[in-house]
Amino acid sequence: MKSSIAMLAALVLTLAGAAAGIAQSTLEKIDKSGVLIIGTRTGSPPFAYVNKNNEWVGFSIDLVEQAIVPALSKKLNKPIKVEKKESAPATRIPLLTSNAVDLIAETMTDTQTRREQVDFSLTFFATGAQFLVRKGSPIKGIQSIAGKRIAAQQGSTNARIIRERIPSAKLVEFPDQPAAFQALAQRQVEAYTNDGIQLAGLKAKAPKPDEWAVVGEFFSYEPYGMAMRKNDSDFRHLVNVGLMEAISSGQYFSIYEKWFGANGEVPYPLAAETKRFLQLQVVPK
């Protein structure tokens, strides 16, 4: 009898410990480790990429390190380090749900479908889908891709929209942007679709930028948000506080100018309406 009671008590303690682990919030996890683990990209300039000095850099990484980490450090009253792991459209949600990363900080579009699996921060960048082609290509936009071989990234919103709107297009999906661009460079496909800003970055970093053109009107709206596990409102609040502080103080726009200004990695002027949209997301203290 005593043996059965002891075994039952041990089982209860084990289950309680497991439940406590499951219930651990992201802030508790970061407080315990002193590390914020982000999922980001290695080949999406200027948002996140590995530069010629083998440094992992980019606009979204700067936002994390200069805006979100200070908010976390203030809240937890301790210095917080950032650890980076590579993520891609097909892997970023599994990375979050498995607790491998705490935050996705790259070029992830906030969609209603994705909100069923993860939560998002406020929008920190807005763009739309276009096409990268060789100069002189007959492809001028989504209206001219019927029957054409079009590269896209696996799990991207661009691929889904093309399937829905132009089912006759021959969509070829790749695991990441470098693989898709290589297929385009080798003439395996006739165009590569992605968000316009990413295509501008790819063109700017290509060996011969003048050989390429970004074409077409936006055929989608792509509001980028930072993704995190669902139902973790305290952590989401801290991420939003960091972004709002950066926008209201002007720090966001300094970081933007560094990466997208006239002398930035990928010149991409901030439209007045986009700036106003960003500012309107900042709620009063």
mmCIF file of C-alpha atoms in Angstrom:
data_model
loop_
_atom_site.group_PDB
_atom_site.id
_atom_site.type_symbol
_atom_site.label_atom_id
_atom_site.label_comp_id
_atom_site.label_asym_id
_atom_site.label_seq_id
_atom_site.Cartn_x
_atom_site.Cartn_y
_atom_site.Cartn_z
ATOM 1 C CA MET A 1 0.000 0.000 0.000
ATOM 2 C CA LYS A 2 2.781 2.382 0.973
ATOM 3 C CA SER A 3 4.553 1.561 -2.305
ATOM 4 C CA SER A 4 1.416 2.442 -4.302
ATOM 5 C CA ILE A 5 1.014 5.718 -2.414
ATOM 6 C CA ALA A 6 4.654 6.585 -3.012
ATOM 7 C CA MET A 7 4.323 5.831 -6.716
ATOM 8 C CA LEU A 8 1.160 7.961 -6.928
ATOM 9 C CA ALA A 9 2.881 10.845 -5.139
ATOM 10 C CA ALA A 10 5.833 10.618 -7.501
ATOM 11 C CA LEU A 11 3.496 10.644 -10.502
ATOM 12 C CA VAL A 12 1.661 13.710 -9.180
ATOM 13 C CA LEU A 13 4.957 15.552 -8.682
ATOM 14 C CA THR A 14 6.112 14.607 -12.172
ATOM 15 C CA LEU A 15 2.886 15.803 -13.764
ATOM 16 C CA ALA A 16 2.972 19.003 -11.721
ATOM 17 C CA GLY A 17 6.513 19.681 -12.874
ATOM 18 C CA ALA A 18 5.557 19.062 -16.487
ATOM 19 C CA ALA A 19 2.554 21.364 -16.186
ATOM 20 C CA ALA A 20 4.730 24.078 -14.675
ATOM 21 C CA GLY A 21 7.139 23.761 -17.608
ATOM 22 C CA ILE A 22 4.330 24.022 -20.122
ATOM 23 C CA ALA A 23 2.839 27.006 -18.323
ATOM 24 C CA GLN A 24 6.136 28.921 -18.306
ATOM 25 C CA SER A 25 5.658 32.240 -20.053
ATOM 26 C CA THR A 26 8.129 33.658 -22.541
ATOM 27 C CA LEU A 27 9.133 36.395 -20.116
ATOM 28 C CA GLU A 28 9.813 33.783 -17.423
ATOM 29 C CA LYS A 29 11.881 31.790 -19.909
ATOM 30 C CA ILE A 30 13.926 34.858 -20.885
ATOM 31 C CA ASP A 31 14.304 35.949 -17.256
ATOM 32 C CA LYS A 32 15.692 32.536 -16.338
ATOM 33 C CA SER A 33 18.131 32.275 -19.256
ATOM 34 C CA GLY A 34 18.978 35.941 -19.800
ATOM 35 C CA VAL A 35 18.631 35.278 -23.533
ATOM 36 C CA LEU A 36 16.054 36.272 -26.145
ATOM 37 C CA ILE A 37 16.166 33.732 -28.982
ATOM 38 C CA ILE A 38 14.999 35.120 -32.317
ATOM 39 C CA GLY A 39 14.301 33.408 -35.603
ATOM 40 C CA THR A 40 15.567 35.457 -38.529
ATOM 41 C CA ARG A 41 17.031 35.162 -42.019
ATOM 42 C CA THR A 42 20.510 34.755 -43.469
ATOM 43 C CA GLY A 43 19.728 35.855 -47.030
ATOM 44 C CA SER A 44 17.077 38.606 -46.987
ATOM 45 C CA PRO A 45 18.926 41.915 -47.219
ATOM 46 C CA PRO A 46 18.495 44.399 -45.728
ATOM 47 C CA PHE A 47 16.139 42.854 -43.142
ATOM 48 C CA ALA A 48 18.457 40.058 -42.045
ATOM 49 C CA TYR A 49 21.463 38.541 -43.765
ATOM 50 C CA VAL A 50 25.078 37.491 -43.302
ATOM 51 C CA ASN A 51 27.378 40.176 -44.687
ATOM 52 C CA LYS A 52 30.809 39.859 -46.298
ATOM 53 C CA ASN A 53 32.427 39.940 -42.844
ATOM 54 C CA ASN A 54 30.323 36.938 -41.816
ATOM 55 C CA GLU A 55 28.255 39.139 -39.468
ATOM 56 C CA TRP A 56 24.532 38.558 -39.011
ATOM 57 C CA VAL A 57 23.006 41.999 -39.554
ATOM 58 C CA GLY A 58 19.923 43.796 -40.806
ATOM 59 C CA PHE A 59 17.027 46.154 -40.185
ATOM 60 C CA SER A 60 14.874 43.711 -38.230
ATOM 61 C CA ILE A 61 17.863 42.606 -36.149
ATOM 62 C CA ASP A 62 18.621 46.247 -35.272
ATOM 63 C CA LEU A 63 14.998 46.736 -34.216
ATOM 64 C CA VAL A 64 15.273 43.778 -31.856
ATOM 65 C CA GLU A 65 18.625 44.788 -30.408
ATOM 66 C CA GLN A 66 18.007 48.531 -30.147
ATOM 67 C CA ALA A 67 14.277 48.689 -29.366
ATOM 68 C CA ILE A 68 12.942 45.406 -27.977
ATOM 69 C CA VAL A 69 15.920 44.259 -25.898
ATOM 70 C CA PRO A 70 16.048 47.553 -23.927
ATOM 71 C CA ALA A 71 12.332 47.177 -23.105
ATOM 72 C CA LEU A 72 12.921 43.596 -21.944
ATOM 73 C CA SER A 73 15.995 44.558 -19.918
ATOM 74 C CA LYS A 74 14.069 47.339 -18.196
ATOM 75 C CA LYS A 75 11.161 45.038 -17.378
ATOM 76 C CA LEU A 76 13.329 42.171 -16.108
ATOM 77 C CA ASN A 77 15.916 44.471 -14.486
ATOM 78 C CA LYS A 78 18.835 42.610 -16.033
ATOM 79 C CA PRO A 79 20.862 42.650 -19.266
ATOM 80 C CA ILE A 80 19.393 40.458 -22.005
ATOM 81 C CA LYS A 81 21.438 38.904 -24.793
ATOM 82 C CA VAL A 82 20.156 37.993 -28.257
ATOM 83 C CA GLU A 83 20.693 34.571 -29.807
ATOM 84 C CA LYS A 84 19.871 34.159 -33.506
ATOM 85 C CA LYS A 85 18.595 31.074 -35.301
ATOM 86 C CA GLU A 86 17.805 30.804 -38.982
ATOM 87 C CA SER A 87 14.135 30.746 -39.935
ATOM 88 C CA ALA A 88 12.276 30.527 -43.251
ATOM 89 C CA PRO A 89 8.604 30.587 -44.267
ATOM 90 C CA ALA A 90 8.266 26.823 -43.869
ATOM 91 C CA THR A 91 10.045 26.616 -40.509
ATOM 92 C CA ARG A 92 9.307 29.769 -38.530
ATOM 93 C CA ILE A 93 5.962 28.758 -36.989
ATOM 94 C CA PRO A 94 7.280 25.300 -35.963
ATOM 95 C CA LEU A 95 10.315 27.031 -34.417
ATOM 96 C CA LEU A 96 7.966 29.139 -32.304
ATOM 97 C CA THR A 97 5.541 26.425 -31.286
ATOM 98 C CA SER A 98 8.370 24.059 -30.315
ATOM 99 C CA ASN A 99 9.943 26.780 -28.102
ATOM 100 C CA ALA A 100 13.124 26.737 -30.197
ATOM 101 C CA VAL A 101 12.810 30.512 -30.625
ATOM 102 C CA ASP A 102 10.898 33.207 -28.738
ATOM 103 C CA LEU A 103 10.323 35.729 -31.523
ATOM 104 C CA ILE A 104 10.340 35.732 -35.309
ATOM 105 C CA ALA A 105 11.997 38.947 -36.492
ATOM 106 C CA GLU A 106 12.314 39.042 -40.255
ATOM 107 C CA THR A 107 9.938 39.390 -43.226
ATOM 108 C CA MET A 108 6.845 37.579 -41.961
ATOM 109 C CA THR A 109 3.508 38.896 -43.170
ATOM 110 C CA ASP A 110 0.791 39.206 -40.547
ATOM 111 C CA THR A 111 -2.225 37.304 -41.931
ATOM 112 C CA GLN A 112 -5.536 36.122 -40.508
ATOM 113 C CA THR A 113 -4.580 32.506 -41.206
ATOM 114 C CA ARG A 114 -1.249 32.798 -39.393
ATOM 115 C CA ARG A 115 -2.980 34.464 -36.453
ATOM 116 C CA GLU A 116 -4.707 31.140 -35.842
ATOM 117 C CA GLN A 117 -1.297 29.713 -34.884
ATOM 118 C CA VAL A 118 0.757 32.645 -33.597
ATOM 119 C CA ASP A 119 0.365 36.203 -32.327
ATOM 120 C CA PHE A 120 1.873 39.260 -33.996
ATOM 121 C CA SER A 121 3.303 42.564 -32.871
ATOM 122 C CA LEU A 122 2.179 45.814 -34.408
ATOM 123 C CA THR A 123 3.191 46.288 -38.055
ATOM 124 C CA PHE A 124 6.814 47.418 -38.367
ATOM 125 C CA PHE A 125 7.043 47.468 -42.180
ATOM 126 C CA ALA A 126 4.596 47.417 -45.098
ATOM 127 C CA THR A 127 5.197 46.328 -48.673
ATOM 128 C CA GLY A 128 3.557 44.267 -51.440
ATOM 129 C CA ALA A 129 4.347 41.402 -53.812
ATOM 130 C CA GLN A 130 6.040 42.018 -57.172
ATOM 131 C CA PHE A 131 8.344 40.153 -59.584
ATOM 132 C CA LEU A 132 12.082 40.074 -60.221
ATOM 133 C CA VAL A 133 12.916 39.457 -63.885
ATOM 134 C CA ARG A 134 15.722 39.897 -66.370
ATOM 135 C CA LYS A 135 15.607 43.311 -67.997
ATOM 136 C CA GLY A 136 13.533 43.118 -71.169
ATOM 137 C CA SER A 137 11.378 40.267 -69.902
ATOM 138 C CA PRO A 138 7.827 40.108 -71.272
ATOM 139 C CA ILE A 139 6.605 39.707 -67.692
ATOM 140 C CA LYS A 140 5.398 43.103 -66.497
ATOM 141 C CA GLY A 141 3.215 42.046 -63.568
ATOM 142 C CA ILE A 142 0.797 39.409 -62.350
ATOM 143 C CA GLN A 143 -1.404 39.873 -65.427
ATOM 144 C CA SER A 144 1.368 38.458 -67.668
ATOM 145 C CA ILE A 145 2.451 35.276 -65.844
ATOM 146 C CA ALA A 146 -0.136 32.804 -67.196
ATOM 147 C CA GLY A 147 1.698 29.701 -68.404
ATOM 148 C CA LYS A 148 5.061 31.043 -67.174
ATOM 149 C CA ARG A 149 7.423 29.301 -64.745
ATOM 150 C CA ILE A 150 7.436 31.459 -61.594
ATOM 151 C CA ALA A 151 9.671 30.921 -58.569
ATOM 152 C CA ALA A 152 8.386 31.549 -55.047
ATOM 153 C CA GLN A 153 9.353 30.616 -51.514
ATOM 154 C CA GLN A 154 7.680 27.656 -49.857
ATOM 155 C CA GLY A 155 4.958 28.728 -47.452
ATOM 156 C CA SER A 156 4.880 32.345 -48.675
ATOM 157 C CA THR A 157 1.729 34.419 -49.077
ATOM 158 C CA ASN A 158 2.887 35.294 -52.613
ATOM 159 C CA ALA A 159 2.746 31.641 -53.680
ATOM 160 C CA ARG A 160 -0.742 31.220 -52.229
ATOM 161 C CA ILE A 161 -2.082 34.292 -54.028
ATOM 162 C CA ILE A 162 -0.668 33.190 -57.387
ATOM 163 C CA ARG A 163 -2.266 29.751 -56.991
ATOM 164 C CA GLU A 164 -5.606 31.399 -56.299
ATOM 165 C CA ARG A 165 -5.504 34.145 -58.933
ATOM 166 C CA ILE A 166 -3.422 32.677 -61.783
ATOM 167 C CA PRO A 167 -3.770 28.869 -61.524
ATOM 168 C CA SER A 168 -2.276 28.431 -65.004
ATOM 169 C CA ALA A 169 1.068 29.847 -63.839
ATOM 170 C CA LYS A 170 3.662 27.129 -63.340
ATOM 171 C CA LEU A 171 4.667 27.802 -59.760
ATOM 172 C CA VAL A 172 8.025 26.396 -58.622
ATOM 173 C CA GLU A 173 8.667 26.694 -54.881
ATOM 174 C CA PHE A 174 12.060 26.902 -53.203
ATOM 175 C CA PRO A 175 13.108 26.681 -49.541
ATOM 176 C CA ASP A 176 14.731 30.128 -49.463
ATOM 177 C CA GLN A 177 15.472 33.260 -51.445
ATOM 178 C CA PRO A 178 19.036 32.386 -52.576
ATOM 179 C CA ALA A 179 17.794 29.107 -54.100
ATOM 180 C CA ALA A 180 14.938 30.898 -55.901
ATOM 181 C CA PHE A 181 17.278 33.554 -57.297
ATOM 182 C CA GLN A 182 19.764 30.914 -58.441
ATOM 183 C CA ALA A 183 16.982 29.214 -60.396
ATOM 184 C CA LEU A 184 16.126 32.560 -61.997
ATOM 185 C CA ALA A 185 19.783 33.280 -62.815
ATOM 186 C CA GLN A 186 20.106 29.824 -64.410
ATOM 187 C CA ARG A 187 16.928 30.423 -66.459
ATOM 188 C CA GLN A 188 15.075 27.539 -64.825
ATOM 189 C CA VAL A 189 12.221 30.004 -64.167
ATOM 190 C CA GLU A 190 11.168 33.234 -65.860
ATOM 191 C CA ALA A 191 10.485 35.335 -62.766
ATOM 192 C CA TYR A 192 10.775 35.238 -59.005
ATOM 193 C CA THR A 193 7.967 36.640 -56.889
ATOM 194 C CA ASN A 194 8.406 37.994 -53.398
ATOM 195 C CA ASP A 195 7.698 41.173 -51.477
ATOM 196 C CA GLY A 196 8.921 44.199 -53.390
ATOM 197 C CA ILE A 197 11.398 45.295 -50.751
ATOM 198 C CA GLN A 198 13.021 41.865 -50.669
ATOM 199 C CA LEU A 199 13.353 41.855 -54.447
ATOM 200 C CA ALA A 200 14.914 45.317 -54.308
ATOM 201 C CA GLY A 201 17.427 43.998 -51.786
ATOM 202 C CA LEU A 202 18.182 40.940 -53.911
ATOM 203 C CA LYS A 203 18.714 43.089 -56.997
ATOM 204 C CA ALA A 204 20.996 45.469 -55.105
ATOM 205 C CA LYS A 205 23.169 42.582 -53.875
ATOM 206 C CA ALA A 206 23.297 40.722 -57.203
ATOM 207 C CA PRO A 207 26.701 40.516 -58.966
ATOM 208 C CA LYS A 208 25.296 42.582 -61.865
ATOM 209 C CA PRO A 209 22.331 44.602 -60.546
ATOM 210 C CA ASP A 210 21.673 46.279 -63.909
ATOM 211 C CA GLU A 211 20.698 42.922 -65.434
ATOM 212 C CA TRP A 212 17.576 42.745 -63.260
ATOM 213 C CA ALA A 213 14.335 44.660 -62.815
ATOM 214 C CA VAL A 214 11.583 44.663 -60.189
ATOM 215 C CA VAL A 215 8.277 44.875 -62.065
ATOM 216 C CA GLY A 216 4.532 45.080 -61.581
ATOM 217 C CA GLU A 217 2.149 46.849 -59.267
ATOM 218 C CA PHE A 218 1.755 45.362 -55.800
ATOM 219 C CA PHE A 219 -0.569 42.368 -56.091
ATOM 220 C CA SER A 220 -0.803 41.906 -52.350
ATOM 221 C CA TYR A 221 -0.562 43.854 -49.096
ATOM 222 C CA GLU A 222 2.256 42.565 -46.902
ATOM 223 C CA PRO A 223 2.291 44.073 -43.389
ATOM 224 C CA TYR A 224 5.320 42.675 -41.543
ATOM 225 C CA GLY A 225 4.935 41.878 -37.865
ATOM 226 C CA MET A 226 7.100 40.081 -35.338
ATOM 227 C CA ALA A 227 5.542 36.734 -34.471
ATOM 228 C CA MET A 228 5.419 35.020 -31.083
ATOM 229 C CA ARG A 229 3.595 32.219 -29.333
ATOM 230 C CA LYS A 230 -0.143 32.668 -28.900
ATOM 231 C CA ASN A 231 -1.781 33.854 -25.708
ATOM 232 C CA ASP A 232 1.366 35.331 -24.154
ATOM 233 C CA SER A 233 0.095 38.869 -23.733
ATOM 234 C CA ASP A 234 2.793 40.087 -21.328
ATOM 235 C CA PHE A 235 5.561 39.303 -23.810
ATOM 236 C CA ARG A 236 3.596 40.697 -26.758
ATOM 237 C CA HIS A 237 3.025 43.888 -24.768
ATOM 238 C CA LEU A 238 6.761 44.281 -24.116
ATOM 239 C CA VAL A 239 7.583 43.752 -27.796
ATOM 240 C CA ASN A 240 4.995 46.373 -28.775
ATOM 241 C CA VAL A 241 6.225 48.797 -26.116
ATOM 242 C CA GLY A 242 9.739 48.545 -27.540
ATOM 243 C CA LEU A 243 8.519 49.179 -31.092
ATOM 244 C CA MET A 244 6.217 52.027 -30.054
ATOM 245 C CA GLU A 245 8.996 53.727 -28.086
ATOM 246 C CA ALA A 246 11.272 53.459 -31.118
ATOM 247 C CA ILE A 247 8.637 54.985 -33.410
ATOM 248 C CA SER A 248 7.637 57.800 -31.064
ATOM 249 C CA SER A 249 11.236 58.731 -30.221
ATOM 250 C CA GLY A 250 12.327 58.721 -33.858
ATOM 251 C CA GLN A 251 14.783 55.862 -33.287
ATOM 252 C CA TYR A 252 12.836 53.658 -35.706
ATOM 253 C CA PHE A 253 13.277 56.206 -38.490
ATOM 254 C CA SER A 254 17.019 56.497 -37.819
ATOM 255 C CA ILE A 255 17.342 52.725 -38.154
ATOM 256 C CA TYR A 256 15.191 52.853 -41.290
ATOM 257 C CA GLU A 257 17.444 55.524 -42.808
ATOM 258 C CA LYS A 258 20.518 53.404 -42.061
ATOM 259 C CA TRP A 259 19.190 50.484 -44.117
ATOM 260 C CA PHE A 260 16.767 52.061 -46.604
ATOM 261 C CA GLY A 261 17.946 55.657 -46.946
ATOM 262 C CA ALA A 262 19.768 57.138 -49.941
ATOM 263 C CA ASN A 263 23.077 55.779 -48.620
ATOM 264 C CA GLY A 264 21.618 52.605 -47.148
ATOM 265 C CA GLU A 265 22.016 48.999 -48.193
ATOM 266 C CA VAL A 266 18.789 49.096 -50.212
ATOM 267 C CA PRO A 267 17.441 52.606 -50.948
ATOM 268 C CA TYR A 268 13.656 52.450 -50.433
ATOM 269 C CA PRO A 269 12.177 55.837 -49.455
ATOM 270 C CA LEU A 270 9.584 55.771 -46.692
ATOM 271 C CA ALA A 271 6.276 57.014 -48.089
ATOM 272 C CA ALA A 272 4.597 59.765 -46.067
ATOM 273 C CA GLU A 273 1.437 57.679 -45.663
ATOM 274 C CA THR A 274 3.456 54.698 -44.399
ATOM 275 C CA LYS A 275 5.229 56.886 -41.846
ATOM 276 C CA ARG A 276 1.882 58.229 -40.660
ATOM 277 C CA PHE A 277 0.489 54.684 -40.441
ATOM 278 C CA LEU A 278 3.419 53.635 -38.246
ATOM 279 C CA GLN A 279 2.935 56.649 -35.989
ATOM 280 C CA LEU A 280 -0.800 56.018 -35.617
ATOM 281 C CA GLN A 281 -0.055 52.599 -34.129
ATOM 282 C CA VAL A 282 1.580 54.233 -31.100
ATOM 283 C CA VAL A 283 -1.015 54.308 -28.328
ATOM 284 C CA PRO A 284 -0.897 56.916 -25.527
ATOM 285 C CA LYS A 285 0.982 56.066 -22.346
#
